[in-house]
């Protein structure tokens, strides 16, 4: 039996993003090892048959903890006769690929869930992350990328032996059948004439919540409400912003939700002005739920949404654009339905089955 090691900065990626790959690997007879910082360990990991290895690893590639993690990984690889390593996340990709080379592993894969250097990225990102990835690409047998911009850049400028486009991390479309187990309108006491605009994401700067709340506050359609699902350090700040803009009574901060499928099933529009993405799962979930999407015109989003076809694309800081498109959709139920139906068809290209097909061929070649 071959041993494969999957490396990530945080363990939640194993049950959020790696379930598809782990299923394939088990089918092919691999023993799957997983190395990460397990500080965020979820009970969902108990449902996955993996050998867990706790290592020192942080989100910041340059740190003393990661140097310690490098030596820990080399030992794990040698002690467990690891023959294949698949790395994820910037830190996991850096430490994992160097450790694999030191330990003599010949098959070293890396999945880039969105390069930190991209069109419009800060100069500092290009000065640090691009040279690092350029060097590490020489240590990569296979480099997987999940959006068209990264694929084009990798083919042109990086030197992995093989560069492969894979349509994201896969979305299980069977969950999104339009039948909600609970009704979010009943939970929140909302009447059927209210237009529900929903967004999902951690309260961090990258998710651009000030634009979300301010564009909503400027809508002419005051029968709309905004639902926000997520947690994070900027939560209290955004609650204060909603209050200062006079819309606190119409903005529902629901925190972390396990029933995102049900929340989306009861929604009318999905709003997503994020500043940076790889290929956003939350947008794909909204598409699978038959919702029109108003989102920022950035890498990843543009792989999924075509302007005025299945949603609207806006400059990430253009509040007026977001507001106008939200008002247009809020006042036109037929347009919402038409775009939503297109999304249900388009998102099939990013399904779990589509991802499995690509990944199976590359794993089985081992």
One Martini backbone bead per residue (centre of mass of N, CA, C, O) as a GRO file, in nm:
protein
  366
    1UNK     BB    1   0.096   0.037   0.024
    2UNK     BB    2   0.056   0.362  -0.029
    3UNK     BB    3   0.189   0.672   0.089
    4UNK     BB    4   0.014   0.976   0.168
    5UNK     BB    5   0.072   1.333   0.203
    6UNK     BB    6  -0.118   1.589   0.354
    7UNK     BB    7  -0.078   1.949   0.344
    8UNK     BB    8  -0.165   2.199   0.595
    9UNK     BB    9  -0.221   2.454   0.802
   10UNK     BB   10  -0.522   2.357   0.840
   11UNK     BB   11  -0.754   2.102   0.918
   12UNK     BB   12  -1.027   2.193   0.780
   13UNK     BB   13  -0.944   2.124   0.484
   14UNK     BB   14  -0.995   1.815   0.495
   15UNK     BB   15  -1.324   1.851   0.522
   16UNK     BB   16  -1.376   2.078   0.304
   17UNK     BB   17  -1.154   2.013   0.045
   18UNK     BB   18  -1.038   1.690   0.075
   19UNK     BB   19  -1.258   1.471   0.043
   20UNK     BB   20  -1.232   1.402  -0.254
   21UNK     BB   21  -0.934   1.308  -0.253
   22UNK     BB   22  -0.962   1.094  -0.028
   23UNK     BB   23  -1.163   0.914  -0.171
   24UNK     BB   24  -0.982   0.843  -0.410
   25UNK     BB   25  -0.738   0.729  -0.252
   26UNK     BB   26  -0.891   0.498  -0.117
   27UNK     BB   27  -0.981   0.359  -0.381
   28UNK     BB   28  -0.661   0.323  -0.469
   29UNK     BB   29  -0.508   0.230  -0.182
   30UNK     BB   30  -0.437   0.453   0.006
   31UNK     BB   31  -0.256   0.594   0.266
   32UNK     BB   32  -0.370   0.863   0.464
   33UNK     BB   33  -0.196   1.151   0.542
   34UNK     BB   34  -0.203   1.430   0.790
   35UNK     BB   35  -0.068   1.767   0.798
   36UNK     BB   36  -0.101   1.996   1.084
   37UNK     BB   37  -0.265   2.233   1.256
   38UNK     BB   38  -0.500   2.120   1.521
   39UNK     BB   39  -0.645   2.368   1.663
   40UNK     BB   40  -0.913   2.346   1.453
   41UNK     BB   41  -1.043   2.094   1.527
   42UNK     BB   42  -1.288   1.878   1.397
   43UNK     BB   43  -1.526   1.628   1.427
   44UNK     BB   44  -1.530   1.571   1.114
   45UNK     BB   45  -1.257   1.408   1.111
   46UNK     BB   46  -1.377   1.134   1.219
   47UNK     BB   47  -1.503   1.066   0.920
   48UNK     BB   48  -1.198   1.044   0.840
   49UNK     BB   49  -0.952   0.825   0.700
   50UNK     BB   50  -0.680   0.932   0.887
   51UNK     BB   51  -0.344   1.022   0.954
   52UNK     BB   52  -0.241   1.216   1.215
   53UNK     BB   53  -0.021   1.520   1.208
   54UNK     BB   54   0.134   1.720   1.424
   55UNK     BB   55   0.236   2.060   1.346
   56UNK     BB   56   0.436   2.334   1.290
   57UNK     BB   57   0.203   2.589   1.169
   58UNK     BB   58   0.162   2.883   0.978
   59UNK     BB   59   0.039   3.139   0.775
   60UNK     BB   60   0.334   3.240   0.796
   61UNK     BB   61   0.603   3.152   0.619
   62UNK     BB   62   0.780   3.346   0.808
   63UNK     BB   63   0.878   3.130   1.073
   64UNK     BB   64   0.981   2.943   1.333
   65UNK     BB   65   0.758   2.727   1.329
   66UNK     BB   66   0.819   2.636   1.030
   67UNK     BB   67   1.100   2.527   1.083
   68UNK     BB   68   1.005   2.309   1.273
   69UNK     BB   69   0.804   2.180   1.068
   70UNK     BB   70   1.013   2.083   0.867
   71UNK     BB   71   1.148   1.865   1.049
   72UNK     BB   72   0.888   1.712   1.109
   73UNK     BB   73   0.826   1.630   0.815
   74UNK     BB   74   1.075   1.469   0.749
   75UNK     BB   75   1.018   1.253   0.965
   76UNK     BB   76   0.738   1.162   0.868
   77UNK     BB   77   0.824   1.070   0.586
   78UNK     BB   78   1.035   0.856   0.679
   79UNK     BB   79   0.867   0.689   0.898
   80UNK     BB   80   0.612   0.643   0.663
   81UNK     BB   81   0.686   0.600   0.370
   82UNK     BB   82   0.658   0.843   0.179
   83UNK     BB   83   0.566   0.887  -0.182
   84UNK     BB   84   0.344   1.121  -0.148
   85UNK     BB   85   0.291   1.481  -0.191
   86UNK     BB   86   0.024   1.713  -0.082
   87UNK     BB   87  -0.011   2.058  -0.111
   88UNK     BB   88  -0.134   2.336   0.097
   89UNK     BB   89  -0.095   2.637   0.106
   90UNK     BB   90   0.162   2.847   0.144
   91UNK     BB   91   0.301   2.707   0.387
   92UNK     BB   92   0.259   2.413   0.297
   93UNK     BB   93   0.406   2.452   0.023
   94UNK     BB   94   0.680   2.534   0.131
   95UNK     BB   95   0.747   2.314   0.348
   96UNK     BB   96   0.661   2.058   0.187
   97UNK     BB   97   0.860   2.082  -0.058
   98UNK     BB   98   1.124   2.092   0.098
   99UNK     BB   99   1.089   1.831   0.263
  100UNK     BB  100   1.062   1.643   0.018
  101UNK     BB  101   1.343   1.691  -0.096
  102UNK     BB  102   1.506   1.604   0.154
  103UNK     BB  103   1.348   1.308   0.161
  104UNK     BB  104   1.312   1.208  -0.157
  105UNK     BB  105   1.055   1.287  -0.301
  106UNK     BB  106   0.909   1.254  -0.627
  107UNK     BB  107   0.599   1.314  -0.551
  108UNK     BB  108   0.497   1.662  -0.590
  109UNK     BB  109   0.220   1.843  -0.484
  110UNK     BB  110   0.024   2.149  -0.577
  111UNK     BB  111  -0.236   2.357  -0.446
  112UNK     BB  112  -0.368   2.656  -0.570
  113UNK     BB  113  -0.606   2.872  -0.397
  114UNK     BB  114  -0.458   3.133  -0.477
  115UNK     BB  115  -0.259   3.351  -0.557
  116UNK     BB  116  -0.096   3.636  -0.409
  117UNK     BB  117  -0.036   3.685  -0.708
  118UNK     BB  118  -0.207   3.941  -0.894
  119UNK     BB  119  -0.419   4.130  -1.040
  120UNK     BB  120  -0.383   4.404  -0.815
  121UNK     BB  121  -0.174   4.338  -0.632
  122UNK     BB  122   0.044   4.400  -0.418
  123UNK     BB  123   0.376   4.452  -0.449
  124UNK     BB  124   0.460   4.278  -0.205
  125UNK     BB  125   0.352   4.012  -0.316
  126UNK     BB  126   0.541   3.999  -0.562
  127UNK     BB  127   0.816   4.021  -0.405
  128UNK     BB  128   0.756   3.751  -0.242
  129UNK     BB  129   0.564   3.520  -0.367
  130UNK     BB  130   0.678   3.485  -0.652
  131UNK     BB  131   0.973   3.387  -0.599
  132UNK     BB  132   0.888   3.148  -0.427
  133UNK     BB  133   0.713   3.001  -0.644
  134UNK     BB  134   0.926   2.982  -0.859
  135UNK     BB  135   1.114   2.796  -0.700
  136UNK     BB  136   0.900   2.572  -0.614
  137UNK     BB  137   0.821   2.474  -0.900
  138UNK     BB  138   1.081   2.292  -0.930
  139UNK     BB  139   0.953   2.094  -0.686
  140UNK     BB  140   0.710   2.024  -0.889
  141UNK     BB  141   0.525   1.787  -1.046
  142UNK     BB  142   0.238   1.914  -0.960
  143UNK     BB  143   0.021   2.189  -1.064
  144UNK     BB  144  -0.268   2.318  -0.915
  145UNK     BB  145  -0.540   2.510  -1.055
  146UNK     BB  146  -0.867   2.713  -1.005
  147UNK     BB  147  -0.803   2.937  -1.228
  148UNK     BB  148  -0.741   3.112  -1.517
  149UNK     BB  149  -0.528   3.316  -1.425
  150UNK     BB  150  -0.334   3.114  -1.285
  151UNK     BB  151  -0.292   2.930  -1.528
  152UNK     BB  152  -0.163   3.138  -1.717
  153UNK     BB  153   0.072   3.216  -1.532
  154UNK     BB  154   0.195   2.933  -1.488
  155UNK     BB  155   0.253   2.865  -1.789
  156UNK     BB  156   0.444   3.122  -1.829
  157UNK     BB  157   0.629   3.133  -1.524
  158UNK     BB  158   0.636   2.834  -1.442
  159UNK     BB  159   0.815   2.491  -1.349
  160UNK     BB  160   0.644   2.266  -1.349
  161UNK     BB  161   0.605   1.966  -1.498
  162UNK     BB  162   0.288   2.010  -1.425
  163UNK     BB  163  -0.010   2.189  -1.538
  164UNK     BB  164  -0.335   2.206  -1.373
  165UNK     BB  165  -0.673   2.226  -1.429
  166UNK     BB  166  -0.918   2.278  -1.167
  167UNK     BB  167  -1.265   2.306  -1.068
  168UNK     BB  168  -1.177   2.332  -0.787
  169UNK     BB  169  -1.317   2.152  -0.492
  170UNK     BB  170  -1.606   2.110  -0.509
  171UNK     BB  171  -1.966   2.054  -0.545
  172UNK     BB  172  -2.252   1.931  -0.386
  173UNK     BB  173  -2.549   1.922  -0.564
  174UNK     BB  174  -2.749   1.740  -0.393
  175UNK     BB  175  -2.808   1.964  -0.166
  176UNK     BB  176  -2.939   2.153  -0.413
  177UNK     BB  177  -3.295   2.111  -0.441
  178UNK     BB  178  -3.485   2.348  -0.297
  179UNK     BB  179  -3.522   2.195  -0.015
  180UNK     BB  180  -3.612   2.317   0.285
  181UNK     BB  181  -3.604   2.238   0.623
  182UNK     BB  182  -3.598   2.544   0.668
  183UNK     BB  183  -3.725   2.877   0.738
  184UNK     BB  184  -3.581   3.184   0.739
  185UNK     BB  185  -3.836   3.359   0.761
  186UNK     BB  186  -3.949   3.234   1.019
  187UNK     BB  187  -3.702   3.278   1.201
  188UNK     BB  188  -3.707   3.612   1.134
  189UNK     BB  189  -3.994   3.727   1.060
  190UNK     BB  190  -4.049   3.723   0.740
  191UNK     BB  191  -4.199   3.830   0.478
  192UNK     BB  192  -4.270   3.764   0.138
  193UNK     BB  193  -4.199   4.078   0.047
  194UNK     BB  194  -3.913   4.021   0.110
  195UNK     BB  195  -3.581   4.083   0.017
  196UNK     BB  196  -3.316   3.849   0.017
  197UNK     BB  197  -2.987   3.924   0.111
  198UNK     BB  198  -2.683   3.731   0.076
  199UNK     BB  199  -2.390   3.657   0.282
  200UNK     BB  200  -2.054   3.500   0.293
  201UNK     BB  201  -1.810   3.528   0.562
  202UNK     BB  202  -1.543   3.641   0.695
  203UNK     BB  203  -1.442   3.898   0.927
  204UNK     BB  204  -1.250   4.042   0.691
  205UNK     BB  205  -1.097   4.255   0.481
  206UNK     BB  206  -1.124   4.083   0.213
  207UNK     BB  207  -1.457   4.079   0.220
  208UNK     BB  208  -1.577   4.376   0.217
  209UNK     BB  209  -1.813   4.479   0.425
  210UNK     BB  210  -1.851   4.786   0.388
  211UNK     BB  211  -1.972   4.756   0.101
  212UNK     BB  212  -2.206   4.577   0.168
  213UNK     BB  213  -2.353   4.772   0.372
  214UNK     BB  214  -2.357   5.038   0.207
  215UNK     BB  215  -2.503   4.939  -0.048
  216UNK     BB  216  -2.756   4.853   0.106
  217UNK     BB  217  -2.822   5.137   0.240
  218UNK     BB  218  -2.876   5.273  -0.065
  219UNK     BB  219  -3.126   5.146  -0.125
  220UNK     BB  220  -3.448   5.196  -0.249
  221UNK     BB  221  -3.520   4.915  -0.147
  222UNK     BB  222  -3.678   4.879   0.176
  223UNK     BB  223  -3.775   4.558   0.149
  224UNK     BB  224  -3.495   4.480   0.222
  225UNK     BB  225  -3.256   4.230   0.333
  226UNK     BB  226  -2.966   4.138   0.537
  227UNK     BB  227  -2.760   3.846   0.528
  228UNK     BB  228  -2.503   3.731   0.763
  229UNK     BB  229  -2.251   3.474   0.735
  230UNK     BB  230  -2.033   3.490   1.016
  231UNK     BB  231  -1.701   3.534   1.144
  232UNK     BB  232  -1.495   3.776   1.332
  233UNK     BB  233  -1.302   4.060   1.411
  234UNK     BB  234  -1.522   4.268   1.245
  235UNK     BB  235  -1.809   4.243   1.355
  236UNK     BB  236  -1.857   4.487   1.549
  237UNK     BB  237  -1.789   4.700   1.337
  238UNK     BB  238  -2.032   4.624   1.144
  239UNK     BB  239  -2.257   4.678   1.342
  240UNK     BB  240  -2.189   4.980   1.374
  241UNK     BB  241  -2.227   5.053   1.077
  242UNK     BB  242  -2.524   4.978   1.049
  243UNK     BB  243  -2.615   5.181   1.263
  244UNK     BB  244  -2.497   5.445   1.132
  245UNK     BB  245  -2.680   5.382   0.855
  246UNK     BB  246  -2.979   5.279   0.951
  247UNK     BB  247  -2.982   4.922   0.916
  248UNK     BB  248  -2.988   4.724   1.163
  249UNK     BB  249  -3.292   4.612   1.134
  250UNK     BB  250  -3.200   4.482   0.826
  251UNK     BB  251  -2.957   4.331   0.968
  252UNK     BB  252  -2.840   3.986   0.979
  253UNK     BB  253  -2.640   3.835   1.225
  254UNK     BB  254  -2.576   3.477   1.223
  255UNK     BB  255  -2.312   3.366   1.194
  256UNK     BB  256  -2.251   3.048   1.232
  257UNK     BB  257  -2.356   2.804   0.979
  258UNK     BB  258  -2.479   2.474   0.902
  259UNK     BB  259  -2.742   2.591   0.710
  260UNK     BB  260  -2.677   2.719   0.423
  261UNK     BB  261  -2.878   2.582   0.239
  262UNK     BB  262  -3.129   2.710   0.378
  263UNK     BB  263  -3.058   3.005   0.350
  264UNK     BB  264  -3.041   3.006   0.037
  265UNK     BB  265  -3.330   2.893  -0.022
  266UNK     BB  266  -3.455   3.177   0.116
  267UNK     BB  267  -3.329   3.345  -0.103
  268UNK     BB  268  -3.268   3.599  -0.377
  269UNK     BB  269  -2.969   3.715  -0.320
  270UNK     BB  270  -2.616   3.740  -0.398
  271UNK     BB  271  -2.343   3.886  -0.210
  272UNK     BB  272  -1.983   3.958  -0.338
  273UNK     BB  273  -1.714   4.200  -0.263
  274UNK     BB  274  -1.452   4.074  -0.283
  275UNK     BB  275  -1.091   4.118  -0.322
  276UNK     BB  276  -1.013   3.796  -0.281
  277UNK     BB  277  -0.975   3.495  -0.487
  278UNK     BB  278  -0.997   3.188  -0.626
  279UNK     BB  279  -1.274   2.983  -0.582
  280UNK     BB  280  -1.576   3.044  -0.460
  281UNK     BB  281  -1.790   2.852  -0.280
  282UNK     BB  282  -2.024   3.047  -0.209
  283UNK     BB  283  -2.098   3.109  -0.502
  284UNK     BB  284  -2.159   2.817  -0.587
  285UNK     BB  285  -2.388   2.777  -0.381
  286UNK     BB  286  -2.569   2.998  -0.494
  287UNK     BB  287  -2.596   2.882  -0.776
  288UNK     BB  288  -2.716   2.603  -0.683
  289UNK     BB  289  -2.971   2.776  -0.554
  290UNK     BB  290  -3.067   2.990  -0.779
  291UNK     BB  291  -2.890   3.256  -0.769
  292UNK     BB  292  -2.816   3.564  -0.806
  293UNK     BB  293  -2.506   3.756  -0.868
  294UNK     BB  294  -2.326   4.002  -0.675
  295UNK     BB  295  -1.993   4.093  -0.775
  296UNK     BB  296  -1.670   4.101  -0.802
  297UNK     BB  297  -1.411   4.185  -1.042
  298UNK     BB  298  -1.245   3.892  -1.000
  299UNK     BB  299  -1.071   3.647  -0.944
  300UNK     BB  300  -1.296   3.369  -0.991
  301UNK     BB  301  -1.562   3.519  -1.034
  302UNK     BB  302  -1.514   3.529  -1.355
  303UNK     BB  303  -1.551   3.215  -1.384
  304UNK     BB  304  -1.870   3.228  -1.291
  305UNK     BB  305  -1.937   3.530  -1.388
  306UNK     BB  306  -2.153   3.696  -1.619
  307UNK     BB  307  -2.242   3.983  -1.728
  308UNK     BB  308  -2.591   3.972  -1.749
  309UNK     BB  309  -2.642   3.652  -1.720
  310UNK     BB  310  -2.580   3.542  -1.388
  311UNK     BB  311  -2.505   3.851  -1.324
  312UNK     BB  312  -2.290   4.087  -1.146
  313UNK     BB  313  -2.016   4.310  -1.214
  314UNK     BB  314  -1.782   4.479  -0.988
  315UNK     BB  315  -1.616   4.698  -0.845
  316UNK     BB  316  -1.505   4.655  -0.522
  317UNK     BB  317  -1.551   4.995  -0.463
  318UNK     BB  318  -1.842   5.023  -0.613
  319UNK     BB  319  -2.122   5.112  -0.459
  320UNK     BB  320  -2.316   5.207  -0.682
  321UNK     BB  321  -2.318   4.948  -0.845
  322UNK     BB  322  -2.423   4.758  -0.634
  323UNK     BB  323  -2.685   4.911  -0.577
  324UNK     BB  324  -2.811   4.904  -0.861
  325UNK     BB  325  -2.817   4.590  -0.891
  326UNK     BB  326  -2.986   4.530  -0.644
  327UNK     BB  327  -3.233   4.693  -0.736
  328UNK     BB  328  -3.285   4.546  -1.001
  329UNK     BB  329  -3.338   4.266  -0.869
  330UNK     BB  330  -3.552   4.346  -0.650
  331UNK     BB  331  -3.760   4.452  -0.899
  332UNK     BB  332  -3.695   4.155  -1.062
  333UNK     BB  333  -3.805   3.837  -1.062
  334UNK     BB  334  -3.744   3.733  -1.353
  335UNK     BB  335  -3.441   3.792  -1.347
  336UNK     BB  336  -3.371   3.613  -1.110
  337UNK     BB  337  -3.469   3.349  -1.237
  338UNK     BB  338  -3.297   3.346  -1.492
  339UNK     BB  339  -3.016   3.357  -1.353
  340UNK     BB  340  -3.057   3.114  -1.166
  341UNK     BB  341  -3.087   2.899  -1.389
  342UNK     BB  342  -2.807   2.941  -1.512
  343UNK     BB  343  -2.647   2.863  -1.255
  344UNK     BB  344  -2.736   2.567  -1.235
  345UNK     BB  345  -2.584   2.493  -1.501
  346UNK     BB  346  -2.293   2.613  -1.466
  347UNK     BB  347  -2.208   2.463  -1.188
  348UNK     BB  348  -2.161   2.172  -1.303
  349UNK     BB  349  -1.852   2.228  -1.383
  350UNK     BB  350  -1.796   2.239  -1.037
  351UNK     BB  351  -1.828   1.968  -0.943
  352UNK     BB  352  -1.735   1.690  -0.786
  353UNK     BB  353  -1.725   1.516  -1.043
  354UNK     BB  354  -1.532   1.702  -1.203
  355UNK     BB  355  -1.297   1.682  -1.002
  356UNK     BB  356  -1.265   1.376  -0.989
  357UNK     BB  357  -1.184   1.331  -1.283
  358UNK     BB  358  -0.914   1.478  -1.264
  359UNK     BB  359  -0.784   1.351  -1.004
  360UNK     BB  360  -0.795   1.052  -1.079
  361UNK     BB  361  -0.595   1.058  -1.317
  362UNK     BB  362  -0.346   1.155  -1.138
  363UNK     BB  363  -0.347   0.936  -0.917
  364UNK     BB  364  -0.356   0.674  -1.094
  365UNK     BB  365  -0.067   0.726  -1.227
  366UNK     BB  366   0.084   0.611  -0.956
   0.00000   0.00000   0.00000
